[in-house]
Tab-separated table of C-alpha atoms and ligand atoms in Angstrom:
chain	number	residue	atom	x	y	z
A	198	MET	CA	159.481	107.585	131.497
A	199	ASN	CA	160.381	109.872	129.265
A	200	GLY	CA	161.996	112.409	130.547
A	201	ARG	CA	160.256	115.532	129.024
A	202	ARG	CA	156.749	113.708	130.293
A	203	GLY	CA	158.127	113.566	133.428
A	204	VAL	CA	158.965	117.294	133.548
A	205	GLU	CA	155.526	118.210	133.040
A	206	ARG	CA	153.675	115.801	135.255
A	207	ARG	CA	156.017	117.369	138.068
A	208	LYS	CA	154.807	121.226	137.097
A	209	ARG	CA	151.477	120.105	137.014
A	210	ILE	CA	151.581	118.608	140.817
A	211	TRP	CA	153.379	121.507	141.822
A	212	LEU	CA	150.890	123.746	140.486
A	213	LYS	CA	147.741	122.139	142.166
A	214	ASP	CA	149.617	122.841	145.250
A	215	PRO	CA	153.386	123.951	146.033
A	216	HIS	CA	153.583	123.132	149.325
A	217	CYS	CA	155.312	120.272	151.205
A	218	ALA	CA	152.508	117.350	151.970
A	219	ASN	CA	154.228	116.665	155.274
A	220	CYS	CA	155.316	119.857	157.359
A	221	GLY	CA	152.976	122.274	154.697
A	222	ARG	CA	156.392	124.308	153.966
A	223	LEU	CA	155.888	126.730	150.717
A	224	VAL	CA	158.620	124.756	147.789
A	225	ALA	CA	159.564	126.444	144.449
A	226	MET	CA	159.759	124.016	141.858
A	227	HIS	CA	163.548	122.772	142.533
A	228	GLN	CA	163.026	122.477	145.845
A	229	PHE	CA	161.062	119.202	146.155
A	230	GLU	CA	160.863	115.988	145.307
A	231	LEU	CA	157.144	114.559	143.417
A	232	ASP	CA	156.910	110.993	145.781
A	233	HIS	CA	153.924	108.665	145.721
A	234	ILE	CA	151.789	107.721	148.911
A	235	VAL	CA	151.536	105.075	148.491
A	236	PRO	CA	154.991	103.365	147.286
A	237	LEU	CA	154.941	101.673	143.589
A	238	HIS	CA	156.404	98.441	145.627
A	239	GLN	CA	153.704	98.705	147.756
A	240	GLY	CA	150.832	98.532	144.864
A	241	GLY	CA	150.378	102.031	144.160
A	242	PRO	CA	149.734	103.440	140.967
A	243	ASP	CA	151.586	105.781	138.965
A	244	GLU	CA	149.210	108.217	138.439
A	245	ASP	CA	148.428	111.994	139.727
A	246	GLY	CA	146.213	111.021	142.314
A	247	ASN	CA	149.007	109.120	144.026
A	248	LEU	CA	151.580	111.885	143.759
A	249	GLN	CA	152.568	115.214	146.224
A	250	VAL	CA	155.157	117.117	147.187
A	251	LEU	CA	158.057	116.690	149.504
A	252	CYS	CA	160.280	119.056	149.675
A	253	ASN	CA	163.764	117.734	149.455
A	254	GLY	CA	167.476	118.370	150.721
A	255	PRO	CA	169.555	116.695	153.479
A	256	ASP	CA	166.848	117.958	156.194
A	257	GLY	CA	164.157	117.115	153.636
A	258	CYS	CA	160.746	114.979	154.144
A	259	HIS	CA	161.218	113.204	150.788
A	260	ASP	CA	164.490	111.669	152.232
A	261	LYS	CA	162.939	110.987	155.751
A	262	LYS	CA	159.892	109.742	154.288
A	263	THR	CA	162.741	107.428	151.848
A	264	ARG	CA	164.674	106.048	155.145
A	265	GLU	CA	161.340	105.136	157.166
A	266	GLU	CA	159.782	103.305	154.580
A	267	GLY	CA	162.860	101.134	154.097
A	268	GLY	CA	163.260	100.899	157.672
A	269	TYR	CA	160.309	99.852	157.946
A	270	ARG	CA	159.184	97.398	155.268
A	271	ASP	CA	160.652	94.410	157.689
A	272	ARG	CA	158.977	95.258	160.548
A	273	ARG	CA	154.890	95.113	159.400
B	514	LIG	ZN1	158.601	118.791	154.491
């Protein structure tokens, strides 16, 4: 992915709703990760409609979701 386009998309999604989609906390530009609602490896599309804001950091929702996706994959 082109780095500059990635940054613009990130900003665009964030401007639409600058809150964490999971816990609802207001996040700044540097405090979130762009997350695919349906992960790409599960067939989710790489488009705005499948993207959401998740807070990052050691106890952030993005970290937790990524861990859960990894952990549950084998059980389904
Ligand atoms: Zn959160």
